[in-house]
Structures are given as C-alpha cells and as structure tokens.
GROMACS .gro file of C-alpha atoms in nm:
model
  372
    1UNK     CA    1  14.658  10.255  10.524
    2UNK     CA    2  14.315  10.073  10.631
    3UNK     CA    3  14.181  10.230  10.947
    4UNK     CA    4  14.087   9.999  11.224
    5UNK     CA    5  13.770  10.153  11.270
    6UNK     CA    6  13.634  10.018  10.927
    7UNK     CA    7  13.463   9.676  10.953
    8UNK     CA    8  13.703   9.362  10.885
    9UNK     CA    9  13.450   9.269  10.583
   10UNK     CA   10  13.503   9.593  10.415
   11UNK     CA   11  13.854   9.566  10.457
   12UNK     CA   12  13.887   9.241  10.301
   13UNK     CA   13  13.660   9.353  10.030
   14UNK     CA   14  13.862   9.631   9.970
   15UNK     CA   15  14.187   9.452   9.951
   16UNK     CA   16  14.042   9.167   9.717
   17UNK     CA   17  13.941   9.461   9.483
   18UNK     CA   18  14.266   9.610   9.488
   19UNK     CA   19  14.424   9.282   9.388
   20UNK     CA   20  14.195   9.232   9.115
   21UNK     CA   21  14.271   9.558   8.981
   22UNK     CA   22  14.622   9.484   9.024
   23UNK     CA   23  14.599   9.163   8.832
   24UNK     CA   24  14.701   8.941   9.114
   25UNK     CA   25  14.362   8.778   9.088
   26UNK     CA   26  14.325   8.761   8.698
   27UNK     CA   27  13.987   8.773   8.522
   28UNK     CA   28  13.792   8.462   8.515
   29UNK     CA   29  14.039   8.294   8.743
   30UNK     CA   30  13.916   8.087   9.067
   31UNK     CA   31  13.940   8.254   9.403
   32UNK     CA   32  14.062   8.083   9.709
   33UNK     CA   33  13.771   7.918   9.908
   34UNK     CA   34  13.619   8.078  10.221
   35UNK     CA   35  13.799   7.876  10.464
   36UNK     CA   36  14.119   7.976  10.262
   37UNK     CA   37  14.038   8.330  10.282
   38UNK     CA   38  13.965   8.313  10.644
   39UNK     CA   39  14.308   8.192  10.716
   40UNK     CA   40  14.463   8.441  10.492
   41UNK     CA   41  14.296   8.745  10.657
   42UNK     CA   42  14.300   8.586  11.005
   43UNK     CA   43  13.922   8.613  11.053
   44UNK     CA   44  13.607   8.388  11.037
   45UNK     CA   45  13.424   8.241  10.748
   46UNK     CA   46  13.098   8.433  10.800
   47UNK     CA   47  13.311   8.748  10.767
   48UNK     CA   48  13.477   8.641  10.441
   49UNK     CA   49  13.134   8.544  10.333
   50UNK     CA   50  13.017   8.893  10.380
   51UNK     CA   51  13.291   9.033  10.193
   52UNK     CA   52  13.220   8.807   9.889
   53UNK     CA   53  12.857   8.919   9.900
   54UNK     CA   54  12.948   9.265   9.877
   55UNK     CA   55  13.192   9.192   9.567
   56UNK     CA   56  12.924   9.005   9.392
   57UNK     CA   57  12.713   9.313   9.432
   58UNK     CA   58  12.976   9.516   9.269
   59UNK     CA   59  13.008   9.251   8.987
   60UNK     CA   60  13.362   9.202   9.074
   61UNK     CA   61  13.339   8.825   9.131
   62UNK     CA   62  13.069   8.558   9.083
   63UNK     CA   63  12.970   8.244   9.242
   64UNK     CA   64  12.899   7.888   9.102
   65UNK     CA   65  12.734   7.668   9.365
   66UNK     CA   66  12.966   7.346   9.385
   67UNK     CA   67  13.251   7.505   9.188
   68UNK     CA   68  13.367   7.804   9.376
   69UNK     CA   69  13.409   8.185   9.344
   70UNK     CA   70  13.561   8.356   9.024
   71UNK     CA   71  13.681   8.697   8.928
   72UNK     CA   72  13.441   8.846   8.691
   73UNK     CA   73  13.570   8.874   8.298
   74UNK     CA   74  13.387   9.222   8.255
   75UNK     CA   75  13.468   9.557   8.345
   76UNK     CA   76  13.343   9.626   8.716
   77UNK     CA   77  13.089   9.888   8.790
   78UNK     CA   78  13.021  10.011   9.128
   79UNK     CA   79  12.634   9.923   9.235
   80UNK     CA   80  12.453  10.032   9.540
   81UNK     CA   81  12.450   9.804   9.810
   82UNK     CA   82  12.123   9.732   9.862
   83UNK     CA   83  11.929   9.420   9.885
   84UNK     CA   84  11.623   9.566   9.707
   85UNK     CA   85  11.810   9.473   9.371
   86UNK     CA   86  11.741   9.104   9.421
   87UNK     CA   87  11.397   9.033   9.316
   88UNK     CA   88  11.297   8.745   9.531
   89UNK     CA   89  10.952   8.703   9.374
   90UNK     CA   90  11.139   8.523   9.082
   91UNK     CA   91  11.324   8.204   9.162
   92UNK     CA   92  11.544   8.143   8.864
   93UNK     CA   93  11.760   7.849   8.826
   94UNK     CA   94  12.050   7.759   8.597
   95UNK     CA   95  12.031   7.378   8.554
   96UNK     CA   96  12.341   7.191   8.418
   97UNK     CA   97  12.300   6.821   8.308
   98UNK     CA   98  12.669   6.762   8.336
   99UNK     CA   99  12.964   6.856   8.536
  100UNK     CA  100  13.088   7.203   8.540
  101UNK     CA  101  13.429   7.125   8.382
  102UNK     CA  102  13.519   7.333   8.095
  103UNK     CA  103  13.503   7.743   8.030
  104UNK     CA  104  13.234   7.731   7.795
  105UNK     CA  105  12.965   7.635   8.042
  106UNK     CA  106  13.133   7.891   8.282
  107UNK     CA  107  13.113   8.147   8.035
  108UNK     CA  108  12.724   8.084   7.954
  109UNK     CA  109  12.659   8.067   8.332
  110UNK     CA  110  12.853   8.408   8.362
  111UNK     CA  111  12.659   8.578   8.084
  112UNK     CA  112  12.302   8.464   8.234
  113UNK     CA  113  12.422   8.570   8.596
  114UNK     CA  114  12.516   8.912   8.476
  115UNK     CA  115  12.227   8.990   8.273
  116UNK     CA  116  11.998   8.885   8.538
  117UNK     CA  117  12.142   9.077   8.818
  118UNK     CA  118  12.157   9.398   8.573
  119UNK     CA  119  11.786   9.351   8.571
  120UNK     CA  120  11.747   9.312   8.957
  121UNK     CA  121  11.743   8.912   8.965
  122UNK     CA  122  11.936   8.637   9.140
  123UNK     CA  123  12.004   8.319   8.993
  124UNK     CA  124  12.090   7.988   9.143
  125UNK     CA  125  12.321   7.720   8.981
  126UNK     CA  126  12.263   7.352   9.015
  127UNK     CA  127  12.474   7.103   8.829
  128UNK     CA  128  12.527   6.722   8.822
  129UNK     CA  129  12.863   6.745   9.013
  130UNK     CA  130  12.675   6.879   9.342
  131UNK     CA  131  12.471   6.580   9.356
  132UNK     CA  132  12.542   6.232   9.505
  133UNK     CA  133  12.245   6.078   9.401
  134UNK     CA  134  12.064   6.057   9.065
  135UNK     CA  135  11.949   6.322   8.805
  136UNK     CA  136  11.584   6.284   8.908
  137UNK     CA  137  11.707   6.399   9.254
  138UNK     CA  138  11.865   6.707   9.079
  139UNK     CA  139  11.544   6.773   8.930
  140UNK     CA  140  11.343   6.736   9.250
  141UNK     CA  141  11.568   6.974   9.449
  142UNK     CA  142  11.528   7.213   9.198
  143UNK     CA  143  11.159   7.183   9.193
  144UNK     CA  144  11.111   7.178   9.557
  145UNK     CA  145  11.308   7.527   9.578
  146UNK     CA  146  10.990   7.644   9.418
  147UNK     CA  147  11.147   7.757   9.074
  148UNK     CA  148  10.956   8.000   8.871
  149UNK     CA  149  11.186   7.977   8.559
  150UNK     CA  150  11.482   7.759   8.439
  151UNK     CA  151  11.787   7.806   8.190
  152UNK     CA  152  11.932   7.480   8.110
  153UNK     CA  153  12.245   7.320   7.942
  154UNK     CA  154  12.217   6.932   7.862
  155UNK     CA  155  12.516   6.779   7.692
  156UNK     CA  156  12.273   6.511   7.540
  157UNK     CA  157  11.889   6.626   7.557
  158UNK     CA  158  11.808   6.253   7.486
  159UNK     CA  159  11.950   6.148   7.800
  160UNK     CA  160  11.755   6.396   7.979
  161UNK     CA  161  11.425   6.343   7.833
  162UNK     CA  162  11.260   6.213   8.146
  163UNK     CA  163  11.383   6.522   8.355
  164UNK     CA  164  11.243   6.754   8.093
  165UNK     CA  165  10.905   6.583   8.096
  166UNK     CA  166  10.914   6.620   8.485
  167UNK     CA  167  10.977   6.996   8.426
  168UNK     CA  168  10.702   7.042   8.185
  169UNK     CA  169  10.436   6.857   8.417
  170UNK     CA  170  10.507   7.148   8.651
  171UNK     CA  171  10.433   7.406   8.372
  172UNK     CA  172  10.793   7.600   8.430
  173UNK     CA  173  10.939   7.816   8.151
  174UNK     CA  174  11.249   7.678   8.020
  175UNK     CA  175  11.519   7.818   7.795
  176UNK     CA  176  11.759   7.551   7.635
  177UNK     CA  177  12.118   7.655   7.588
  178UNK     CA  178  12.309   7.532   7.264
  179UNK     CA  179  12.067   7.220   7.218
  180UNK     CA  180  11.742   7.074   7.323
  181UNK     CA  181  11.487   6.799   7.317
  182UNK     CA  182  11.393   6.676   6.974
  183UNK     CA  183  11.027   6.565   7.055
  184UNK     CA  184  10.877   6.866   7.217
  185UNK     CA  185  10.881   7.241   7.108
  186UNK     CA  186  11.117   7.441   7.308
  187UNK     CA  187  11.288   7.771   7.341
  188UNK     CA  188  11.653   7.766   7.250
  189UNK     CA  189  11.960   8.007   7.233
  190UNK     CA  190  12.235   7.867   7.025
  191UNK     CA  191  12.524   7.943   6.787
  192UNK     CA  192  12.510   7.911   6.419
  193UNK     CA  193  12.693   7.583   6.413
  194UNK     CA  194  12.636   7.521   6.051
  195UNK     CA  195  12.778   7.847   5.951
  196UNK     CA  196  13.085   7.770   6.186
  197UNK     CA  197  13.148   7.434   6.014
  198UNK     CA  198  13.122   7.594   5.695
  199UNK     CA  199  13.364   7.883   5.780
  200UNK     CA  200  13.640   7.666   5.890
  201UNK     CA  201  13.638   7.421   5.587
  202UNK     CA  202  13.604   7.715   5.348
  203UNK     CA  203  13.907   7.877   5.496
  204UNK     CA  204  14.095   7.537   5.435
  205UNK     CA  205  13.985   7.516   5.076
  206UNK     CA  206  14.074   7.867   5.006
  207UNK     CA  207  14.433   7.812   5.145
  208UNK     CA  208  14.480   7.500   4.924
  209UNK     CA  209  14.375   7.205   5.124
  210UNK     CA  210  14.159   6.943   4.931
  211UNK     CA  211  14.169   6.648   5.149
  212UNK     CA  212  14.018   6.741   5.479
  213UNK     CA  213  13.949   6.492   5.759
  214UNK     CA  214  13.629   6.591   6.003
  215UNK     CA  215  13.689   6.462   6.331
  216UNK     CA  216  13.379   6.442   6.565
  217UNK     CA  217  13.345   6.360   6.900
  218UNK     CA  218  12.986   6.262   6.981
  219UNK     CA  219  12.831   6.278   6.624
  220UNK     CA  220  12.465   6.224   6.729
  221UNK     CA  221  12.455   6.549   6.903
  222UNK     CA  222  12.280   6.826   6.700
  223UNK     CA  223  12.582   7.077   6.725
  224UNK     CA  224  12.819   6.834   6.582
  225UNK     CA  225  12.587   6.732   6.302
  226UNK     CA  226  12.543   7.092   6.202
  227UNK     CA  227  12.922   7.145   6.212
  228UNK     CA  228  12.939   6.861   5.970
  229UNK     CA  229  12.649   6.995   5.751
  230UNK     CA  230  12.859   7.308   5.707
  231UNK     CA  231  13.184   7.125   5.625
  232UNK     CA  232  12.980   6.952   5.355
  233UNK     CA  233  12.821   7.245   5.239
  234UNK     CA  234  13.173   7.410   5.161
  235UNK     CA  235  13.304   7.091   5.007
  236UNK     CA  236  13.010   7.098   4.774
  237UNK     CA  237  13.054   7.438   4.697
  238UNK     CA  238  13.411   7.386   4.605
  239UNK     CA  239  13.310   7.081   4.378
  240UNK     CA  240  13.490   6.834   4.592
  241UNK     CA  241  13.285   6.515   4.656
  242UNK     CA  242  13.206   6.440   5.002
  243UNK     CA  243  13.392   6.139   5.124
  244UNK     CA  244  13.237   5.946   5.419
  245UNK     CA  245  13.588   5.758   5.482
  246UNK     CA  246  13.717   6.102   5.589
  247UNK     CA  247  13.464   6.165   5.872
  248UNK     CA  248  13.577   6.003   6.200
  249UNK     CA  249  13.363   5.970   6.519
  250UNK     CA  250  13.472   5.944   6.875
  251UNK     CA  251  13.831   6.085   6.795
  252UNK     CA  252  13.908   6.088   7.166
  253UNK     CA  253  13.940   5.712   7.151
  254UNK     CA  254  14.309   5.575   7.069
  255UNK     CA  255  14.156   5.328   6.831
  256UNK     CA  256  13.981   5.626   6.638
  257UNK     CA  257  14.307   5.809   6.625
  258UNK     CA  258  14.499   5.523   6.506
  259UNK     CA  259  14.245   5.499   6.203
  260UNK     CA  260  14.311   5.898   6.151
  261UNK     CA  261  14.690   5.831   6.129
  262UNK     CA  262  14.616   5.527   5.871
  263UNK     CA  263  14.386   5.774   5.682
  264UNK     CA  264  14.653   6.045   5.670
  265UNK     CA  265  14.923   5.824   5.552
  266UNK     CA  266  14.686   5.655   5.282
  267UNK     CA  267  14.487   5.940   5.157
  268UNK     CA  268  14.766   6.215   5.181
  269UNK     CA  269  14.532   6.404   5.410
  270UNK     CA  270  14.700   6.784   5.488
  271UNK     CA  271  14.420   6.909   5.721
  272UNK     CA  272  14.200   6.797   6.002
  273UNK     CA  273  13.888   6.974   6.094
  274UNK     CA  274  13.789   6.885   6.465
  275UNK     CA  275  13.447   6.936   6.602
  276UNK     CA  276  13.583   7.111   6.894
  277UNK     CA  277  13.911   7.264   7.052
  278UNK     CA  278  13.923   6.972   7.315
  279UNK     CA  279  13.932   6.717   7.020
  280UNK     CA  280  14.186   6.954   6.827
  281UNK     CA  281  14.423   6.930   7.117
  282UNK     CA  282  14.404   6.543   7.106
  283UNK     CA  283  14.475   6.533   6.740
  284UNK     CA  284  14.762   6.765   6.763
  285UNK     CA  285  14.908   6.561   7.064
  286UNK     CA  286  14.880   6.245   6.864
  287UNK     CA  287  15.032   6.397   6.546
  288UNK     CA  288  15.342   6.503   6.732
  289UNK     CA  289  15.382   6.163   6.865
  290UNK     CA  290  15.370   6.026   6.521
  291UNK     CA  291  15.651   6.265   6.435
  292UNK     CA  292  15.450   6.521   6.232
  293UNK     CA  293  15.447   6.901   6.269
  294UNK     CA  294  15.140   7.137   6.288
  295UNK     CA  295  15.067   7.318   6.093
  296UNK     CA  296  15.370   7.265   5.846
  297UNK     CA  297  15.277   6.882   5.788
  298UNK     CA  298  14.918   6.879   5.887
  299UNK     CA  299  14.694   7.167   5.961
  300UNK     CA  300  14.459   7.130   6.235
  301UNK     CA  301  14.138   7.355   6.321
  302UNK     CA  302  13.901   7.327   6.632
  303UNK     CA  303  13.569   7.496   6.727
  304UNK     CA  304  13.443   7.717   7.037
  305UNK     CA  305  13.711   7.951   7.089
  306UNK     CA  306  13.772   7.767   7.420
  307UNK     CA  307  14.065   7.801   7.667
  308UNK     CA  308  14.217   7.507   7.493
  309UNK     CA  309  14.254   7.691   7.203
  310UNK     CA  310  14.425   7.996   7.356
  311UNK     CA  311  14.688   7.776   7.538
  312UNK     CA  312  14.758   7.506   7.298
  313UNK     CA  313  15.082   7.509   7.130
  314UNK     CA  314  15.046   7.593   6.839
  315UNK     CA  315  14.766   7.813   6.934
  316UNK     CA  316  14.458   7.668   6.750
  317UNK     CA  317  14.278   7.807   6.442
  318UNK     CA  318  13.916   7.791   6.568
  319UNK     CA  319  13.537   7.946   6.572
  320UNK     CA  320  13.483   8.186   6.825
  321UNK     CA  321  13.181   8.071   7.022
  322UNK     CA  322  12.956   8.340   7.163
  323UNK     CA  323  12.906   8.157   7.513
  324UNK     CA  324  12.865   8.460   7.722
  325UNK     CA  325  12.607   8.632   7.477
  326UNK     CA  326  12.412   8.301   7.456
  327UNK     CA  327  12.374   8.322   7.862
  328UNK     CA  328  12.284   8.684   7.803
  329UNK     CA  329  12.010   8.644   7.559
  330UNK     CA  330  11.881   8.267   7.730
  331UNK     CA  331  11.815   8.518   8.030
  332UNK     CA  332  11.648   8.776   7.837
  333UNK     CA  333  11.423   8.519   7.686
  334UNK     CA  334  11.327   8.349   8.011
  335UNK     CA  335  11.217   8.693   8.146
  336UNK     CA  336  10.991   8.735   7.872
  337UNK     CA  337  10.841   8.378   7.935
  338UNK     CA  338  10.801   8.476   8.301
  339UNK     CA  339  10.637   8.809   8.183
  340UNK     CA  340  10.365   8.623   8.001
  341UNK     CA  341  10.527   8.530   7.653
  342UNK     CA  342  10.356   8.217   7.531
  343UNK     CA  343  10.530   8.127   7.201
  344UNK     CA  344  10.854   7.943   7.195
  345UNK     CA  345  11.140   8.065   6.969
  346UNK     CA  346  11.492   7.944   6.869
  347UNK     CA  347  11.791   8.232   6.803
  348UNK     CA  348  12.101   8.132   6.653
  349UNK     CA  349  12.389   8.358   6.725
  350UNK     CA  350  12.657   8.462   6.470
  351UNK     CA  351  13.011   8.301   6.503
  352UNK     CA  352  13.353   8.411   6.356
  353UNK     CA  353  13.648   8.234   6.254
  354UNK     CA  354  13.988   8.307   6.406
  355UNK     CA  355  14.309   8.194   6.226
  356UNK     CA  356  14.585   8.128   6.448
  357UNK     CA  357  14.898   7.924   6.440
  358UNK     CA  358  14.785   7.571   6.371
  359UNK     CA  359  14.683   7.607   6.008
  360UNK     CA  360  14.877   7.696   5.690
  361UNK     CA  361  14.862   7.632   5.305
  362UNK     CA  362  14.943   7.246   5.249
  363UNK     CA  363  15.271   7.081   5.127
  364UNK     CA  364  15.214   6.851   4.843
  365UNK     CA  365  15.224   6.549   5.052
  366UNK     CA  366  15.277   6.525   5.439
  367UNK     CA  367  15.532   6.278   5.549
  368UNK     CA  368  15.583   6.188   5.920
  369UNK     CA  369  15.973   6.229   6.011
  370UNK     CA  370  16.164   5.935   6.010
  371UNK     CA  371  16.426   5.837   6.284
  372UNK     CA  372  16.803   5.835   6.194
   0.00000   0.00000   0.00000
C-alpha cells in the first residue's frame, strides 16, 4: 500500500511502472494523455507531467512531441534522477518531413532518442503534423530554437530540397535516415535495400516461383529503386529474363490493382513481391476480394517488418528492417559530426528475410474461385 507521505507524482510514477511490468500498458503502446491521466489519478496535469518526466529518465517511456507518450520497447534500467544527465549545450532535433503515422518512423525516433539519452543528451522531435503552416515554417522553427545538430527523415528528399539548402546555409550538421538528397554530399544511415529485394526474390525463386510481379508504391524513391534492383539481380542469377510488364507502380491505386489482376490472369502469376508491407496488405485484400487464397493461389511478400506484417492475416513474409538500429547509428554519427568530424559517410545496415504465412511453393496455375 502506498503511504500518503509519498509525493503524488511518485505514486503515479510507481503505479504506471507496475502497470508496464504487468503488461497493462504493453511495450510500444501509447499511454493516455496528460489530461486523461490527471482524471484517472484525480490530480493536476503538472503532477502527471512530473511523473512522466521521471519515467522518461528511467527509460520506461518516451515522448514524441505532437504524437504522444509511449511505453519503451526495450528493457528498462534504473537511471539516477538527475538533471545533470541532460547536456543542454547541444540542442539536437529529430526532423520528420512527413506525418508520424507508422511504426517505422517511431522506431527510428526511439532508437535515436535512447542512444542520445544514454550519452546524456536530450532530443526534440519536430514533424510536419505539428505545423499548421508550410514546411519552411517548420524549418524556421527548428532554426530559431538554435539547433546544433539534426537527424532527418524525409519521405521524398527531392520535395524537400529547399529545406535542405536552408539548413546547409546555417552549417548545421545533419544525418539523413533511409534516404537523402541526390545533388549534395550528405551523411546517411540506411538499410541495405538492394540485398533485401534480392533476398525476397531469391527465396521465391528457390521455392519454385518463376513469374513474380514486383509491386511498387512510389517508384522514384531511392529505397524502392534499390529493392527493384535486388529483384532484378535475383532473376538474372536464376536465368529468368526481366519483364517490365511485371513491374507495377502506385499499387495502392485501384486502377493499378485492376491491372495486377489482369496480369495475374494473363501471365499465370504465382507470386507478388511488394515494395513494403503496407502494399502487401493492399494486394492481399484485393486478391481475397477476387476469390484468390494467399498463399495457396498467390504468394505475397512485403518489406520492412512493420506492424502491418505482424498483424495481417495471413502474416506477411517480409524483410526485417533495422529501424531502431538505424536511429541509434544516426545519433552516433551526429555526435561525431558535432565533435568535429568533417567528412560525410553512408552506412547501410544488414536486413534479414523472415518467412511467415503469406508464401509457399506455387501451384501449376493459380485460378480464382468461381461462384456456384
């Protein structure tokens, strides 16, 4: 029983920790807001905020400005409660040129945040969803905070070229995650996407598939080009000609899914290699609506090892993407740049195939179910 002499914020802190250990608040889950917690514990918002602050120092939770408070996915360690761990002389920002809407971005943020915290640094997160104005206002807000270093994720760096130039004019060290601008040297931490595309295609070929569609989303992105390159390498190695008709872009569009169905029927396709897990879910949903069974009729593979692959039915064969490790390595590189390192570097982390339930050896000819 908690004694009344214990400050209220410590009581809240202890209770939340117990709920985390008991699994009431699962790893990576979003906690109730400060206002909601204040109602739950019958206290003030500042008291809840103090409890959250203590839990952040214990690495039990982490906070993303504009998105909320989340339970850490890592094992928690007791860390001395002292503000001296935060090195205020370095103002580090994680800049996201898109809305934080999927688990992959959150994992990169978490990896960077945990690494920096271990080294005694704090990190501010700024994302597009926080801004009611333009992207340039997001950058100005970042620069006006006297930021010393930036870790950056941009969905399409070409669209953000003006922002990059603005940052470079201020000579601020930047580490890009996953992709970066093509017209200037930059420091990058990414995954080995070529090998991931190769691993998926090679696996499908090894279990007997010979006609494999490559389903892309935004084909001009470097990551997607690299995954397609790996697909082509595996086909060439197996002596199978590359067929442009079997490569579809913007597979999220219904018109392109119509085209996919036509290709499957016309070319007796037995597998679809999707550029990411989200597209794999879209493809499986469309196949099911057309009467196909995955994987018995058509095997479907994704990429990224995202939450979509874990909770889809069937679970998606995918490439595990080291998002958290990318965040940690990016933070390490940024500290090196802040420490005086001048040269740029590009680091590609290994990826790993994980075979699940959405793939199997092919039938001779896939056929949609016919209504009786």
